[in-house]
PDB file of C-alpha atoms and ligand atoms in Angstrom:
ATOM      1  CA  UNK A 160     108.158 -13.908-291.263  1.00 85.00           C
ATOM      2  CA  UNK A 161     111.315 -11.599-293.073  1.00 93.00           C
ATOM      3  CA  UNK A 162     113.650 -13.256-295.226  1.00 97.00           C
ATOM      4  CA  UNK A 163     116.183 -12.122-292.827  1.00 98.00           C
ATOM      5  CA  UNK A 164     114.286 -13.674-289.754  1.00 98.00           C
ATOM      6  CA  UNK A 165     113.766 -17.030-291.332  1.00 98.00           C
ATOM      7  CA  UNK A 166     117.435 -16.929-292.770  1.00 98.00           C
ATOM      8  CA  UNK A 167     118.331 -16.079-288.823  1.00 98.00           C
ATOM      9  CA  UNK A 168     116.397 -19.060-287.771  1.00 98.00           C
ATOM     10  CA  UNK A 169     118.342 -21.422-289.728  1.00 98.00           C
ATOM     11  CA  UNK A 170     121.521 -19.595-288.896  1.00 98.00           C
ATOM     12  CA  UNK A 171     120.782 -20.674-285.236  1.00 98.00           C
ATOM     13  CA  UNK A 172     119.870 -23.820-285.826  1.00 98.00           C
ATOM     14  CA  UNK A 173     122.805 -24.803-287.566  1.00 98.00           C
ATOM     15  CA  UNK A 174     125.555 -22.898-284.786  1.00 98.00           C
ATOM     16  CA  UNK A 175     123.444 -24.987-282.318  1.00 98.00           C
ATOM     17  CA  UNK A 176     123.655 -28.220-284.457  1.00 98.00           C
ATOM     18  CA  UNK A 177     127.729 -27.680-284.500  1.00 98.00           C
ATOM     19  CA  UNK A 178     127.378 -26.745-280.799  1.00 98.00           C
ATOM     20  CA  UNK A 179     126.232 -30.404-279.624  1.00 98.00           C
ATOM     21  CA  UNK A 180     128.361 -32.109-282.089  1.00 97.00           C
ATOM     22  CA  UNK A 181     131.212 -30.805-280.510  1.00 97.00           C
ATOM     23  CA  UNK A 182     129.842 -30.914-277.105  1.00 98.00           C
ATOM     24  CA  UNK A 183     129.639 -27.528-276.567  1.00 98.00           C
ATOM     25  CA  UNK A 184     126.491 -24.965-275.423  1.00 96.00           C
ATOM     26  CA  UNK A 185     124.926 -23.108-278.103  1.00 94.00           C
ATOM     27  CA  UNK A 186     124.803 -20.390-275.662  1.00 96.00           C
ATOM     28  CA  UNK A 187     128.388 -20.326-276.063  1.00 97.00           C
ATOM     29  CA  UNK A 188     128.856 -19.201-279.479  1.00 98.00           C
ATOM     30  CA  UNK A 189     128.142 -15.594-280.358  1.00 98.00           C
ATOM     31  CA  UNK A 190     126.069 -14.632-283.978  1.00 98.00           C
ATOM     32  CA  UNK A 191     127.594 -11.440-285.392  1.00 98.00           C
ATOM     33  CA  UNK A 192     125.748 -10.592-288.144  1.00 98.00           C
ATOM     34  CA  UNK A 193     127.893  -8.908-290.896  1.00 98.00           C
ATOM     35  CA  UNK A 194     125.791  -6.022-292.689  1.00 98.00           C
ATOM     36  CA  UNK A 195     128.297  -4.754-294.652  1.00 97.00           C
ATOM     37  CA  UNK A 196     126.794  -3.786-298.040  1.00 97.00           C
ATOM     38  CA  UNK A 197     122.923  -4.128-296.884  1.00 98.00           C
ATOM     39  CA  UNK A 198     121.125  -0.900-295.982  1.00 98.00           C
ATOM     40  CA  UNK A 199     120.080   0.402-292.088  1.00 98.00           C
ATOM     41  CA  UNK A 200     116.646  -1.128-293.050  1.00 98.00           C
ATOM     42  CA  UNK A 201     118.408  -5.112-293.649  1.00 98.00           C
ATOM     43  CA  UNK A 202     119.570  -4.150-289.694  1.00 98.00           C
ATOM     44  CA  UNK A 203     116.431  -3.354-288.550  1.00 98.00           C
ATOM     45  CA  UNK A 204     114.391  -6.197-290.005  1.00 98.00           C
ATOM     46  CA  UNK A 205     117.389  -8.576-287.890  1.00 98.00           C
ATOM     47  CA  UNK A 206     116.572  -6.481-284.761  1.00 98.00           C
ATOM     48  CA  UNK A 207     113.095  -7.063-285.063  1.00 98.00           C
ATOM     49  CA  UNK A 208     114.149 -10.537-284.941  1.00 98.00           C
ATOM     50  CA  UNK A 209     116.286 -10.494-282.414  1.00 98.00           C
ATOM     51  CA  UNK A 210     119.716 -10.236-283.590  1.00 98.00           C
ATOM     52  CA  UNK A 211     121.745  -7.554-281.550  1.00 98.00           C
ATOM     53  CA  UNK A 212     125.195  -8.019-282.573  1.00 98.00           C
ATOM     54  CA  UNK A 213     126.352  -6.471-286.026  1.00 99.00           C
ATOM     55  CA  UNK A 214     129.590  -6.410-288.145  1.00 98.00           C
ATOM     56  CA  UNK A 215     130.686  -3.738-290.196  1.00 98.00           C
ATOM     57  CA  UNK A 216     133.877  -3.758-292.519  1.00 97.00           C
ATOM     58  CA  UNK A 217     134.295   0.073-294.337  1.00 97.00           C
ATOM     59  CA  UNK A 218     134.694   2.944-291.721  1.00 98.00           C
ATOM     60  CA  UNK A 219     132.145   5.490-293.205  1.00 98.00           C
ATOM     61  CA  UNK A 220     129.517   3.163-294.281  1.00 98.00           C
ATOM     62  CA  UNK A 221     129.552   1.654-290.807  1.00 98.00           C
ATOM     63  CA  UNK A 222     129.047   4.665-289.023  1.00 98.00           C
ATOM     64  CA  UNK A 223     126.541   6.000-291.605  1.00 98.00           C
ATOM     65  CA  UNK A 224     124.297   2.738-290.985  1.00 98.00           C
ATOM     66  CA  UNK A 225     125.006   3.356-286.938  1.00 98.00           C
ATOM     67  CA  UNK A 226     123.632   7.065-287.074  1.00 98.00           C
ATOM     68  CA  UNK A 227     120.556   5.891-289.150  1.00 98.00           C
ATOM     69  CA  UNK A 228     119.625   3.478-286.496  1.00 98.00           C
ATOM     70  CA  UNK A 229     120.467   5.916-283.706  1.00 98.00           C
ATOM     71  CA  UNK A 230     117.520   4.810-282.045  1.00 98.00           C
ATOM     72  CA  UNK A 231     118.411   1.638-281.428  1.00 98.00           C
ATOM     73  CA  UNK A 232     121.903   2.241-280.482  1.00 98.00           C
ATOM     74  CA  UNK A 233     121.523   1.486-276.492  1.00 97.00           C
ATOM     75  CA  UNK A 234     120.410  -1.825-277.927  1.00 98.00           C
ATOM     76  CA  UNK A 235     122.682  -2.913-280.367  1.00 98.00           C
ATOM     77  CA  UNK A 236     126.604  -3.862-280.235  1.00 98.00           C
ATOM     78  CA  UNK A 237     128.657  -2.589-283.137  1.00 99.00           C
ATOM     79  CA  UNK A 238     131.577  -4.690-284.191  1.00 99.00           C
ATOM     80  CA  UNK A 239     134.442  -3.013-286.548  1.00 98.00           C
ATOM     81  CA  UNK A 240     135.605  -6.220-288.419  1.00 98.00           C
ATOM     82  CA  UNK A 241     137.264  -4.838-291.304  1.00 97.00           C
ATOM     83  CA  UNK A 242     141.061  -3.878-291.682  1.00 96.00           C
ATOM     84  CA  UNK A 243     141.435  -0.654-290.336  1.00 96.00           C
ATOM     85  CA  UNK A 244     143.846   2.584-291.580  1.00 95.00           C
ATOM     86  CA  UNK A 245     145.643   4.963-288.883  1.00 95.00           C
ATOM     87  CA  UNK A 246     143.756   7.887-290.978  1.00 96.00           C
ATOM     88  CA  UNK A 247     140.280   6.145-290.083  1.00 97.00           C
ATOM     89  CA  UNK A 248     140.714   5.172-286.184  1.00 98.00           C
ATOM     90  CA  UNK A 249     139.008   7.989-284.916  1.00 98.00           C
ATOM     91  CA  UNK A 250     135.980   6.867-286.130  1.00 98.00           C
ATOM     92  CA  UNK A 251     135.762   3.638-285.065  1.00 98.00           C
ATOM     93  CA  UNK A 252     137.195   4.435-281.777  1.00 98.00           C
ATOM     94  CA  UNK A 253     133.928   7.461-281.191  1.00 98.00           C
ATOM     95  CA  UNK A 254     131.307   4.766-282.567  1.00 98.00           C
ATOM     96  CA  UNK A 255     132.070   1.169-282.426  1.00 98.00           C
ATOM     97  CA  UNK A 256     132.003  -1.387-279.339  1.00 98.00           C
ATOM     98  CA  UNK A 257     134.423  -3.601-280.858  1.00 99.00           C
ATOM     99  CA  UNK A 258     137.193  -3.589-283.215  1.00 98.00           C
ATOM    100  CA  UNK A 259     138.130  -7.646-284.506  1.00 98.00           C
ATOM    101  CA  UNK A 260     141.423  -6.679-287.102  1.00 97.00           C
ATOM    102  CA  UNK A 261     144.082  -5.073-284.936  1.00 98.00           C
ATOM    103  CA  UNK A 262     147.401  -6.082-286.684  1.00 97.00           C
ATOM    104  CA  UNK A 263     149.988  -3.991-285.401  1.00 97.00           C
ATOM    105  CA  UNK A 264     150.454  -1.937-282.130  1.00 98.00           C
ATOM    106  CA  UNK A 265     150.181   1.443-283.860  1.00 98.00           C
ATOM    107  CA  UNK A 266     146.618   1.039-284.729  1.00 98.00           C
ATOM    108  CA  UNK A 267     146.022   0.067-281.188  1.00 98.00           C
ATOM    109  CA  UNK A 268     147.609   2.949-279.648  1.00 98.00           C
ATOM    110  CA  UNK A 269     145.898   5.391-281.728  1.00 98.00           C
ATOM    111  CA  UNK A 270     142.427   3.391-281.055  1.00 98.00           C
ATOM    112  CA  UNK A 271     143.282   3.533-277.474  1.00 98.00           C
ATOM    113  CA  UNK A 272     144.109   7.476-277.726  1.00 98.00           C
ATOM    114  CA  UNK A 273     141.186   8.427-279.413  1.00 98.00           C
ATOM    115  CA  UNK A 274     138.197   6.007-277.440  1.00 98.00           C
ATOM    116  CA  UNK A 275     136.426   8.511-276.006  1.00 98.00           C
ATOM    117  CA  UNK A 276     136.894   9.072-272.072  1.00 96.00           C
ATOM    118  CA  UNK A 277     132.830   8.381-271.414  1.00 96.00           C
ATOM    119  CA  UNK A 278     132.807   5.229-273.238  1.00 98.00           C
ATOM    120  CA  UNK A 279     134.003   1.892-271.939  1.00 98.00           C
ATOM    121  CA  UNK A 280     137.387   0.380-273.223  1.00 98.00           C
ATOM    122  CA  UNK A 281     136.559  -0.675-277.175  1.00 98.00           C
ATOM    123  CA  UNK A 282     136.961  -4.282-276.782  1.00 99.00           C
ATOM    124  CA  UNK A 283     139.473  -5.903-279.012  1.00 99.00           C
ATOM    125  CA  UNK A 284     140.732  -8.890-280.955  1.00 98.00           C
ATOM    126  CA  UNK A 285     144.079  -9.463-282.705  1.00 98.00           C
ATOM    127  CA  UNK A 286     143.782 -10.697-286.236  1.00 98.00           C
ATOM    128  CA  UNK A 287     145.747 -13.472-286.911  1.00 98.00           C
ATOM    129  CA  UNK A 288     147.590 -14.364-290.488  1.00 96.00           C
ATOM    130  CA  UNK A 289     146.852 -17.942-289.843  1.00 94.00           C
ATOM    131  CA  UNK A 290     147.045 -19.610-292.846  1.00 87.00           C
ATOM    132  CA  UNK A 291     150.601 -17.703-293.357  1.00 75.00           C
ATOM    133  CA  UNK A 292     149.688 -15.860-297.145  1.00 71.00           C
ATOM    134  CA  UNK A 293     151.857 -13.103-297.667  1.00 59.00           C
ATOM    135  CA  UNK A 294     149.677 -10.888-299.249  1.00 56.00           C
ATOM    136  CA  UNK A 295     146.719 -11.153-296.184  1.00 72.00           C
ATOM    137  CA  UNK A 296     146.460  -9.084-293.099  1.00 87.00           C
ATOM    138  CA  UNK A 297     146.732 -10.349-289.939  1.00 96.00           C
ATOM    139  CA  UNK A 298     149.783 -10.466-287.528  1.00 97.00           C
ATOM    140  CA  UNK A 299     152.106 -13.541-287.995  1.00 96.00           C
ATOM    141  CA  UNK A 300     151.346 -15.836-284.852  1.00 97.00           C
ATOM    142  CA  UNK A 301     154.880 -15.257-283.705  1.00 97.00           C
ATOM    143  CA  UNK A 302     154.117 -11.682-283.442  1.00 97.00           C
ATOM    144  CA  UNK A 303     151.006 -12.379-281.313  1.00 98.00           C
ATOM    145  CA  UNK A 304     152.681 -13.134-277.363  1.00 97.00           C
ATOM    146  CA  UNK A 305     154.636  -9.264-277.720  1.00 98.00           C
ATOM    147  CA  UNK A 306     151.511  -7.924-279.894  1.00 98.00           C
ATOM    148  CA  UNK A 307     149.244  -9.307-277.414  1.00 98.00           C
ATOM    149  CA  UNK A 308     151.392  -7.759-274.387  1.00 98.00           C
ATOM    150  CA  UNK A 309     151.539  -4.512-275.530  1.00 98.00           C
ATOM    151  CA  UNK A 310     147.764  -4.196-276.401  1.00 98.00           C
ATOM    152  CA  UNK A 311     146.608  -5.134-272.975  1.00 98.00           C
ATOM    153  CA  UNK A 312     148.332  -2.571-271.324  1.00 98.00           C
ATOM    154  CA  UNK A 313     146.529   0.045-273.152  1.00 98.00           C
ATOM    155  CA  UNK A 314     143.865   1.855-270.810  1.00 98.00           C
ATOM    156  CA  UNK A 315     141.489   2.556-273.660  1.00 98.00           C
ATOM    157  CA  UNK A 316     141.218  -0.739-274.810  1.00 98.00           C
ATOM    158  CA  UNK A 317     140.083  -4.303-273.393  1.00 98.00           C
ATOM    159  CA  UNK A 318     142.147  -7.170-275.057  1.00 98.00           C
ATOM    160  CA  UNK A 319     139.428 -10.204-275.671  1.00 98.00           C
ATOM    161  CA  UNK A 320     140.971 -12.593-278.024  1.00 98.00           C
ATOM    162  CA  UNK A 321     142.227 -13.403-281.321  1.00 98.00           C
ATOM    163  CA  UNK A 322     140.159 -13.179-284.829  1.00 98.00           C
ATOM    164  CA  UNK A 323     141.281 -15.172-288.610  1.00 97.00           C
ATOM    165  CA  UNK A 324     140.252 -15.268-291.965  1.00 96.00           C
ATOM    166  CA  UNK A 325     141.733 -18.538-292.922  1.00 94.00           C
ATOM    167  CA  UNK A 326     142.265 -19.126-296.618  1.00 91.00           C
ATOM    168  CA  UNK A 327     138.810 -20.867-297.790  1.00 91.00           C
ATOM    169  CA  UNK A 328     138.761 -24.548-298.172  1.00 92.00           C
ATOM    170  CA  UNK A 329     135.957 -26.831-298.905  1.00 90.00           C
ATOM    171  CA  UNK A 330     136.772 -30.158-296.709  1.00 93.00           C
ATOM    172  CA  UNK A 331     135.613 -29.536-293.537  1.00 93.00           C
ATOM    173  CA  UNK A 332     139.491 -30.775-292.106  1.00 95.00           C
ATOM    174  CA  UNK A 333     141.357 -28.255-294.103  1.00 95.00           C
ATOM    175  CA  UNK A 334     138.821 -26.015-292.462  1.00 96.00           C
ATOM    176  CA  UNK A 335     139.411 -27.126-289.166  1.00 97.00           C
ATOM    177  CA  UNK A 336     143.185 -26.804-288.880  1.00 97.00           C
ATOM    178  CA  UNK A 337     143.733 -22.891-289.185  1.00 97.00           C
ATOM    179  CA  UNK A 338     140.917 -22.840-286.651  1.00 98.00           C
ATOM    180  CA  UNK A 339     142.725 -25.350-284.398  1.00 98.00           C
ATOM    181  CA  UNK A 340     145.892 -23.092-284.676  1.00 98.00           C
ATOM    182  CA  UNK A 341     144.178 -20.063-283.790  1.00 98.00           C
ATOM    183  CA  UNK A 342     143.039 -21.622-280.147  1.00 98.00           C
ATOM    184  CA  UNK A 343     146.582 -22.757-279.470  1.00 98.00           C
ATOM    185  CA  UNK A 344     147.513 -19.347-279.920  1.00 98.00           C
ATOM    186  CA  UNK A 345     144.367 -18.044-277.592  1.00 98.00           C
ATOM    187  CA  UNK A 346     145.577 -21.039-275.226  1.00 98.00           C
ATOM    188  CA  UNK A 347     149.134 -19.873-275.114  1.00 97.00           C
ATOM    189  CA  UNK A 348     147.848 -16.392-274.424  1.00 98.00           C
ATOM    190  CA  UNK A 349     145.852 -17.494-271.269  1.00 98.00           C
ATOM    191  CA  UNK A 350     149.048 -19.320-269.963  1.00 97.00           C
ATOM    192  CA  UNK A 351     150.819 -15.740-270.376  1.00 95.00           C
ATOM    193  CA  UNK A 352     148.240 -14.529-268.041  1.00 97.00           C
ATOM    194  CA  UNK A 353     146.029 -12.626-269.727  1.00 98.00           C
ATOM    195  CA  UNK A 354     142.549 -12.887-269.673  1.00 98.00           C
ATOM    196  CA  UNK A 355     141.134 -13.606-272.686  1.00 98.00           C
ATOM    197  CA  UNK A 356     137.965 -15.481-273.960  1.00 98.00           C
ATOM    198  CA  UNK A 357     137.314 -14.471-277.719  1.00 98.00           C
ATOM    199  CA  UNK A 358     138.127 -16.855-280.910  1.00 98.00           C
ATOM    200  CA  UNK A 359     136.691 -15.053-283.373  1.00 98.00           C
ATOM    201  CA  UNK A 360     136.158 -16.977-286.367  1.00 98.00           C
ATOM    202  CA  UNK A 361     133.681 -18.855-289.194  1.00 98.00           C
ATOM    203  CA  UNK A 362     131.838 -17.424-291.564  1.00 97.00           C
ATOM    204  CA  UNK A 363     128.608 -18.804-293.706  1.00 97.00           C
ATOM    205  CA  UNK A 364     130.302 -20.880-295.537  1.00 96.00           C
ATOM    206  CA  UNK A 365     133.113 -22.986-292.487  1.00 97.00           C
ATOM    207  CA  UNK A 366     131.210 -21.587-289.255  1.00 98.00           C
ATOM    208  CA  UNK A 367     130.995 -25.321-287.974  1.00 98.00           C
ATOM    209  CA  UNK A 368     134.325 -26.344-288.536  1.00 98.00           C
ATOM    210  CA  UNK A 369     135.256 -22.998-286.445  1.00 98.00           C
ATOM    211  CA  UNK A 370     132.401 -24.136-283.770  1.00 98.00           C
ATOM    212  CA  UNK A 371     134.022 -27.662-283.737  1.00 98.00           C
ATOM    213  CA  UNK A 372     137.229 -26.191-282.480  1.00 98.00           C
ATOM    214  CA  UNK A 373     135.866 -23.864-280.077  1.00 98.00           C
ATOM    215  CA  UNK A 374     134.797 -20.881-281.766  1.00 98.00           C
ATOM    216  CA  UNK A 375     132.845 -18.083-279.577  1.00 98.00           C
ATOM    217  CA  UNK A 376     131.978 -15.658-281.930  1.00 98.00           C
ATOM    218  CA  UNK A 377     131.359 -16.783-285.474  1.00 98.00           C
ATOM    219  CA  UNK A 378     130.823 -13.539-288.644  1.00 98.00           C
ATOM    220  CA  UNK A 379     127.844 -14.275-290.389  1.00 98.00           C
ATOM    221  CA  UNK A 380     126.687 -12.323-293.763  1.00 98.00           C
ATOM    222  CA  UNK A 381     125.280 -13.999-296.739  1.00 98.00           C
ATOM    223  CA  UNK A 382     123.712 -16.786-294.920  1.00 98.00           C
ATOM    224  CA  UNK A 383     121.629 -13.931-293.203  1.00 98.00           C
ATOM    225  CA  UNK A 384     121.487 -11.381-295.687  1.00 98.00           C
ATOM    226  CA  UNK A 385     121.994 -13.387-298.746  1.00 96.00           C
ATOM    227  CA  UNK A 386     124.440 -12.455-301.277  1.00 95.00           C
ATOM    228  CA  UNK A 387     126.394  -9.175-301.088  1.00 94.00           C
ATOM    229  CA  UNK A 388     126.121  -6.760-304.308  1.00 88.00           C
ATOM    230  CA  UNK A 389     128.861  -4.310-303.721  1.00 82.00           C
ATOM    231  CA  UNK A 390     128.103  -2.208-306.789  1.00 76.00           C
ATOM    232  CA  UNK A 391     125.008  -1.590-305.042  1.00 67.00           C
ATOM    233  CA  UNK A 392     126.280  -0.675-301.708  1.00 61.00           C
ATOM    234  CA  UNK A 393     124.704   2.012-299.721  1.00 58.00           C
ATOM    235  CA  UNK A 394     127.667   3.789-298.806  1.00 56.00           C
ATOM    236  CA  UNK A 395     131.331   4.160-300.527  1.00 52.00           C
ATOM    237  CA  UNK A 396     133.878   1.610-299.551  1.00 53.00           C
ATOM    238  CA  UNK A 397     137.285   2.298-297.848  1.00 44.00           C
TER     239      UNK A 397
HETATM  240  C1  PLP B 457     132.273 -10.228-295.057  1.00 88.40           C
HETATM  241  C2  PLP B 457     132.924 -10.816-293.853  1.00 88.40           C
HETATM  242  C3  PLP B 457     132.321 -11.868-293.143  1.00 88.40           C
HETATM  243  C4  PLP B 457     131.020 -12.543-293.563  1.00 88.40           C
HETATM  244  O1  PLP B 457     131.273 -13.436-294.592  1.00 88.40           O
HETATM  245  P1  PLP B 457     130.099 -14.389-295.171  1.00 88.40           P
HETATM  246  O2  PLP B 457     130.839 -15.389-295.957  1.00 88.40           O
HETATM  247  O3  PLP B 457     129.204 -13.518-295.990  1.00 88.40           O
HETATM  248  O4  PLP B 457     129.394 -14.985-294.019  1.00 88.40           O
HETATM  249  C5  PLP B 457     132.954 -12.317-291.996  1.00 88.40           C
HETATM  250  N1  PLP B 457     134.117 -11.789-291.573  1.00 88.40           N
HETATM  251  C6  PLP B 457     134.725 -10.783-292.235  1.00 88.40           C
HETATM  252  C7  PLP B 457     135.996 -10.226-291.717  1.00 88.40           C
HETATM  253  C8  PLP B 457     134.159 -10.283-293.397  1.00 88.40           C
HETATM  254  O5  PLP B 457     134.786  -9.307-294.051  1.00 88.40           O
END
């Protein structure tokens, strides 16, 4: 067995561990597997294995890696999790399934604009500033009931939920609470009336604190892929 389908394996086990601890399905949680930095071939070898869902963060690497596995492309589900420029929405709009950082209702509109009219809508998550840093993006979860509004209303675009990047923390309640914040916020939604079932959020090193409060997608790279060597990339960055 790969590397990559033994480091799958354990990736499974341990969102289905954190799935009965917190009384949940496994079936329930979602494994993205974030690529970003590993080569078309690191893909393939988690295909082989099984793994269809995959994360990408810079705009032309992403769509370099989606072209050079063209062939599997009916197969796979290609998720744009990194923050995202107005000069680079075309892009992601003609080649991605999903797009996880939406911040502000420009991006969207543009996004929405430029999803081409044969595809379906490019499903879509808010990204949330939920630990409150200045410097981070994310919308501020005030901004998320008029942010959240606005986006649904957009015809090229299907509104699914809300993603984070909490501020890392090592005891496993500090990891929990941004998490619990962000499903208020996906609760408070759903009370507004839209429909939508995403909480994106965990990575390698907090996916079961996310799973604990009610995660259904969690973004998984170096547990998968092992560590990320970005001098080494196969593509430029940005
Ligand atoms: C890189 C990245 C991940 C994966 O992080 P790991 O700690 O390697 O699992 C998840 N989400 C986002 C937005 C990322 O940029």
């Amino acid at each position: 067995m790969s590397v990559i389908a033994a480091n799958l394996q354990a990736v499974d086990r341990r969102i289905a561990a954190a799935a009965q601890q917190a009384g949940r399905q496994p079936g329930e949680v979602t494994l993205l597997a974030v690529s970003k930095t590993f080569p078309a071939a690191a893909v393939r070898a988690a295909f082989d294995a099984g793994q269809r869902a995959f994360g990408e963060n810079y705009v032309q690497e992403g769509v370099d890696k989606i072209a050079r596995l063209a062939d599997l492309r009916d197969a796979l589900c290609w998720h744009f999790i990194g923050p995202l420029q107005s000069n680079k929405t075309r892009a992601v709009a003609e080649h991605f399934d999903w797009v996880h950082a939406i911040d502000r209702l420009r991006i969207a509109e543009r996004l929405s604009a430029q999803r081409p009219a044969g595809l379906p809508p490019l499903q879509v998550c808010l990204q949330v500033n939920i630990s409150g840093e200045t410097s981070k993006s994310g919308a501020a979860p005030g901004e998320v009931p008029a942010l959240a509004r606005a986006v649904a209303a957009l015809p090229g675009l299907r509104l699914r939920g809300l993603m984070a990047i909490p501020e890392p923390a090592s005891d496993p309640a500090a990891q929990r609470r941004p998490f619990a914040a962000l499903r208020a916020l996906l609760d408070a939604m759903r009370a507004d009336g839209l429909e939508v079932d995403t909480l994106s959020m965990g990575m390698s090193a907090d996916m079961e604190a996310a799973i604990a409060e009610g995660a259904t997608l969690v973004r998984i790279g170096t547990a998968i892929f092992g560590a990320r060597d970005y001098a080494a990339a196969p593509a430029t960055h940005g």
